[in-house]
mmCIF file of C-alpha atoms in Angstrom:
data_model
loop_
_atom_site.group_PDB
_atom_site.id
_atom_site.type_symbol
_atom_site.label_atom_id
_atom_site.label_comp_id
_atom_site.label_asym_id
_atom_site.label_seq_id
_atom_site.Cartn_x
_atom_site.Cartn_y
_atom_site.Cartn_z
ATOM 1 C CA MET A 15 54.811 -12.096 6.496
ATOM 2 C CA PRO A 16 52.679 -10.914 9.421
ATOM 3 C CA THR A 17 54.560 -10.167 12.592
ATOM 4 C CA ARG A 18 53.419 -11.177 16.041
ATOM 5 C CA GLU A 19 52.649 -7.506 16.788
ATOM 6 C CA HIS A 20 50.493 -7.227 13.633
ATOM 7 C CA GLU A 21 48.639 -10.404 14.595
ATOM 8 C CA GLU A 22 47.881 -9.017 18.049
ATOM 9 C CA GLN A 23 46.775 -5.671 16.587
ATOM 10 C CA PHE A 24 44.452 -7.518 14.207
ATOM 11 C CA ARG A 25 42.947 -9.604 17.040
ATOM 12 C CA LEU A 26 42.322 -6.445 19.051
ATOM 13 C CA PHE A 27 40.755 -4.744 16.024
ATOM 14 C CA VAL A 28 38.394 -7.698 15.492
ATOM 15 C CA ARG A 29 37.379 -7.760 19.190
ATOM 16 C CA GLN A 30 36.650 -4.028 19.193
ATOM 17 C CA GLN A 31 34.910 -3.842 15.815
ATOM 18 C CA TRP A 32 32.951 -7.124 15.632
ATOM 19 C CA GLY A 33 29.690 -5.636 16.937
ATOM 20 C CA PRO A 34 29.648 -2.502 14.775
ATOM 21 C CA LEU A 35 30.788 -4.438 11.705
ATOM 22 C CA THR A 36 28.108 -7.092 12.206
ATOM 23 C CA ARG A 37 25.449 -4.405 12.605
ATOM 24 C CA THR A 38 26.567 -2.742 9.366
ATOM 25 C CA ALA A 39 26.658 -6.103 7.592
ATOM 26 C CA TYR A 40 23.146 -6.929 8.811
ATOM 27 C CA LEU A 41 21.877 -3.646 7.422
ATOM 28 C CA LEU A 42 23.577 -4.425 4.113
ATOM 29 C CA THR A 43 22.283 -8.004 3.864
ATOM 30 C CA GLY A 44 19.097 -8.222 5.933
ATOM 31 C CA ASP A 45 20.036 -11.597 7.409
ATOM 32 C CA ARG A 46 22.037 -12.331 10.577
ATOM 33 C CA GLY A 47 23.826 -15.407 9.213
ATOM 34 C CA THR A 48 24.689 -13.737 5.922
ATOM 35 C CA ALA A 49 25.855 -10.671 7.848
ATOM 36 C CA GLU A 50 28.273 -12.781 9.896
ATOM 37 C CA ASP A 51 29.536 -14.425 6.696
ATOM 38 C CA LEU A 52 30.041 -10.979 5.178
ATOM 39 C CA VAL A 53 32.044 -9.769 8.193
ATOM 40 C CA GLN A 54 34.170 -12.932 8.135
ATOM 41 C CA SER A 55 34.862 -12.508 4.428
ATOM 42 C CA ALA A 56 35.779 -8.827 4.827
ATOM 43 C CA LEU A 57 38.016 -9.576 7.830
ATOM 44 C CA GLU A 58 39.747 -12.329 5.885
ATOM 45 C CA LYS A 59 40.529 -9.869 3.086
ATOM 46 C CA THR A 60 41.643 -7.316 5.666
ATOM 47 C CA HIS A 61 43.916 -9.799 7.455
ATOM 48 C CA ARG A 62 45.742 -10.663 4.238
ATOM 49 C CA HIS A 63 46.818 -7.031 3.838
ATOM 50 C CA TRP A 64 46.914 -5.958 7.487
ATOM 51 C CA GLY A 65 50.485 -4.625 7.485
ATOM 52 C CA ARG A 66 49.861 -2.489 4.406
ATOM 53 C CA ILE A 67 46.501 -1.288 5.722
ATOM 54 C CA LEU A 68 48.059 -0.087 8.975
ATOM 55 C CA ARG A 69 50.596 1.958 7.033
ATOM 56 C CA LYS A 70 48.221 3.336 4.416
ATOM 57 C CA ASP A 71 44.544 3.374 5.444
ATOM 58 C CA ALA A 72 42.446 3.345 8.542
ATOM 59 C CA PRO A 73 41.471 -0.314 9.051
ATOM 60 C CA GLU A 74 37.817 0.657 9.655
ATOM 61 C CA VAL A 75 37.654 2.253 6.216
ATOM 62 C CA TYR A 76 39.271 -0.726 4.495
ATOM 63 C CA VAL A 77 37.078 -3.364 6.137
ATOM 64 C CA ARG A 78 33.854 -1.420 5.529
ATOM 65 C CA ARG A 79 34.814 -0.886 1.887
ATOM 66 C CA ALA A 80 35.504 -4.627 1.612
ATOM 67 C CA MET A 81 32.097 -5.339 3.185
ATOM 68 C CA VAL A 82 30.221 -3.037 0.798
ATOM 69 C CA ASN A 83 32.043 -4.396 -2.267
ATOM 70 C CA THR A 84 31.510 -8.006 -1.184
ATOM 71 C CA ALA A 85 27.824 -7.420 -0.422
ATOM 72 C CA ILE A 86 27.338 -5.869 -3.865
ATOM 73 C CA SER A 87 29.212 -8.761 -5.465
ATOM 74 C CA TRP A 88 27.089 -11.319 -3.609
ATOM 75 C CA ARG A 89 23.931 -9.491 -4.658
ATOM 76 C CA ARG A 90 24.989 -9.601 -8.312
ATOM 77 C CA ARG A 91 25.426 -13.372 -8.112
ATOM 78 C CA ARG A 92 21.910 -13.445 -6.685
ATOM 79 C CA ARG A 93 21.417 -16.416 -4.428
ATOM 80 C CA PRO A 94 18.082 -18.218 -4.784
ATOM 81 C CA VAL A 95 15.388 -16.451 -2.815
ATOM 82 C CA GLU A 96 13.349 -18.444 -0.310
ATOM 83 C CA VAL A 97 9.771 -18.854 -1.489
ATOM 84 C CA PRO A 98 7.133 -18.948 1.244
ATOM 85 C CA LEU A 99 4.868 -21.969 1.087
ATOM 86 C CA LEU A 100 1.747 -20.222 2.340
ATOM 87 C CA ALA A 101 0.309 -16.839 1.473
ATOM 88 C CA SER A 102 0.053 -16.148 5.214
ATOM 89 C CA ASP A 103 3.849 -16.418 5.469
ATOM 90 C CA THR A 104 4.217 -13.145 3.572
ATOM 91 C CA GLU A 105 1.716 -11.165 5.656
ATOM 92 C CA PRO A 106 3.244 -9.183 8.513
ATOM 93 C CA VAL A 107 2.174 -10.439 11.904
ATOM 94 C CA PRO A 108 0.897 -7.706 14.206
ATOM 95 C CA ASP A 109 3.348 -7.160 17.005
ATOM 96 C CA ALA A 110 2.859 -5.532 20.369
ATOM 97 C CA TYR A 111 6.197 -3.797 19.930
ATOM 98 C CA ALA A 112 5.581 -1.083 17.354
ATOM 99 C CA ARG A 113 9.203 0.036 17.394
ATOM 100 C CA VAL A 114 10.435 -3.417 16.407
ATOM 101 C CA GLU A 115 7.914 -3.516 13.590
ATOM 102 C CA GLN A 116 8.965 -0.081 12.363
ATOM 103 C CA ARG A 117 12.599 -1.177 12.309
ATOM 104 C CA GLN A 118 11.685 -4.262 10.307
ATOM 105 C CA GLN A 119 9.765 -2.144 7.815
ATOM 106 C CA LEU A 120 12.700 0.210 7.540
ATOM 107 C CA VAL A 121 15.128 -2.637 6.866
ATOM 108 C CA LEU A 122 12.788 -4.075 4.222
ATOM 109 C CA ALA A 123 12.429 -0.679 2.557
ATOM 110 C CA LEU A 124 16.190 -0.271 2.710
ATOM 111 C CA ARG A 125 16.591 -3.653 0.940
ATOM 112 C CA GLN A 126 14.589 -2.310 -2.022
ATOM 113 C CA LEU A 127 16.993 0.558 -2.700
ATOM 114 C CA PRO A 128 19.889 0.247 -5.158
ATOM 115 C CA ARG A 129 22.937 -1.287 -3.451
ATOM 116 C CA ARG A 130 25.050 1.879 -3.682
ATOM 117 C CA THR A 131 22.281 4.053 -2.201
ATOM 118 C CA GLN A 132 21.691 1.443 0.484
ATOM 119 C CA ALA A 133 25.389 1.446 1.392
ATOM 120 C CA ILE A 134 25.420 5.254 1.612
ATOM 121 C CA LEU A 135 22.384 5.350 3.912
ATOM 122 C CA VAL A 136 23.771 2.598 6.139
ATOM 123 C CA LEU A 137 27.152 4.276 6.504
ATOM 124 C CA ARG A 138 25.751 7.829 6.912
ATOM 125 C CA TYR A 139 22.761 7.264 9.176
ATOM 126 C CA PHE A 140 23.144 3.878 10.853
ATOM 127 C CA GLU A 141 26.908 4.039 11.340
ATOM 128 C CA ASP A 142 26.752 7.835 11.847
ATOM 129 C CA LEU A 143 29.721 8.499 9.563
ATOM 130 C CA SER A 144 30.298 11.914 8.043
ATOM 131 C CA GLU A 145 29.697 12.546 4.353
ATOM 132 C CA ALA A 146 33.456 12.763 3.829
ATOM 133 C CA ASP A 147 34.102 9.422 5.590
ATOM 134 C CA THR A 148 31.282 7.764 3.653
ATOM 135 C CA ALA A 149 32.696 9.092 0.381
ATOM 136 C CA ARG A 150 36.173 7.867 1.313
ATOM 137 C CA ILE A 151 34.894 4.361 2.148
ATOM 138 C CA LEU A 152 32.910 4.105 -1.080
ATOM 139 C CA GLY A 153 35.533 5.805 -3.241
ATOM 140 C CA CYS A 154 33.224 8.526 -4.535
ATOM 141 C CA SER A 155 32.742 12.282 -4.145
ATOM 142 C CA VAL A 156 31.037 13.973 -1.205
ATOM 143 C CA GLY A 157 28.522 15.419 -3.686
ATOM 144 C CA SER A 158 27.631 11.930 -4.838
ATOM 145 C CA VAL A 159 27.073 10.866 -1.214
ATOM 146 C CA LYS A 160 24.827 13.904 -0.620
ATOM 147 C CA SER A 161 22.715 13.433 -3.741
ATOM 148 C CA GLN A 162 22.300 9.666 -3.358
ATOM 149 C CA ALA A 163 21.496 10.022 0.345
ATOM 150 C CA SER A 164 18.871 12.648 -0.461
ATOM 151 C CA ARG A 165 17.245 10.488 -3.160
ATOM 152 C CA GLY A 166 17.417 7.384 -0.954
ATOM 153 C CA LEU A 167 15.813 9.151 2.012
ATOM 154 C CA ALA A 168 13.049 10.468 -0.240
ATOM 155 C CA ARG A 169 12.317 6.935 -1.485
ATOM 156 C CA LEU A 170 12.310 5.583 2.065
ATOM 157 C CA ARG A 171 9.908 8.316 3.185
ATOM 158 C CA GLY A 172 7.618 7.480 0.272
ATOM 159 C CA GLN A 173 7.636 3.789 1.154
ATOM 160 C CA LEU A 174 7.192 4.280 4.903
ATOM 161 C CA THR A 175 4.576 7.058 4.919
ATOM 162 C CA PRO A 176 1.252 5.479 5.825
ATOM 163 C CA ALA A 177 -1.345 5.719 3.083
ATOM 164 C CA ALA A 178 -4.461 7.801 3.704
ATOM 165 C CA PRO A 179 -7.456 5.710 4.757
ATOM 166 C CA PRO A 180 -9.956 5.050 1.957
ATOM 167 C CA PRO A 181 -13.116 7.165 1.932
ATOM 168 C CA PRO A 182 -16.082 5.535 3.664
ATOM 169 C CA VAL A 183 -18.362 3.492 1.463
ATOM 170 C CA ARG A 184 -21.819 5.049 1.033
ATOM 171 C CA LEU A 185 -24.769 2.793 0.532
ATOM 172 C CA GLN A 186 -27.396 3.708 -2.015
ATOM 173 C CA GLY A 187 -29.988 5.998 -0.494
ATOM 174 C CA GLU A 188 -27.810 6.788 2.529
ATOM 175 C CA PRO A 189 -27.465 10.520 3.317
ATOM 176 C CA ALA A 190 -24.008 11.978 2.676
#
């Protein structure tokens, strides 16, 4: 049975961690509404075991592990994907803010990685956690975090590196 002190500690934890948790959830899901649902779900699981978590684990570790596991579980169930009605809906719209566009491309590329690799990159580079903390959250070895992060970064670089422009087209009879 949660005590009044535990309830207050949980409220304080939620107030302090809502922003960082929502950011992590967004990077895991790619959608603001789904990210908020993911944080709510993870916090609900955390609240149920709050007293035990305070004694045993760091709450940040527990809630992030719950978020990663829930996101992977949701992905396995695979919700129906929205289908654009027009071909123009799938084309990126040029934006005056190149940085915003780069971030969007990065998030899309991140979405294409395996869920475990995606979780490692989010925790290591977006949340700025150490390899040891990332391994502890995901319940794997530091070596596994290093190797999957390396492979994931290589795939991201390959997807985000601009392609070389095509060679110019030469018309027949035109000097080279």
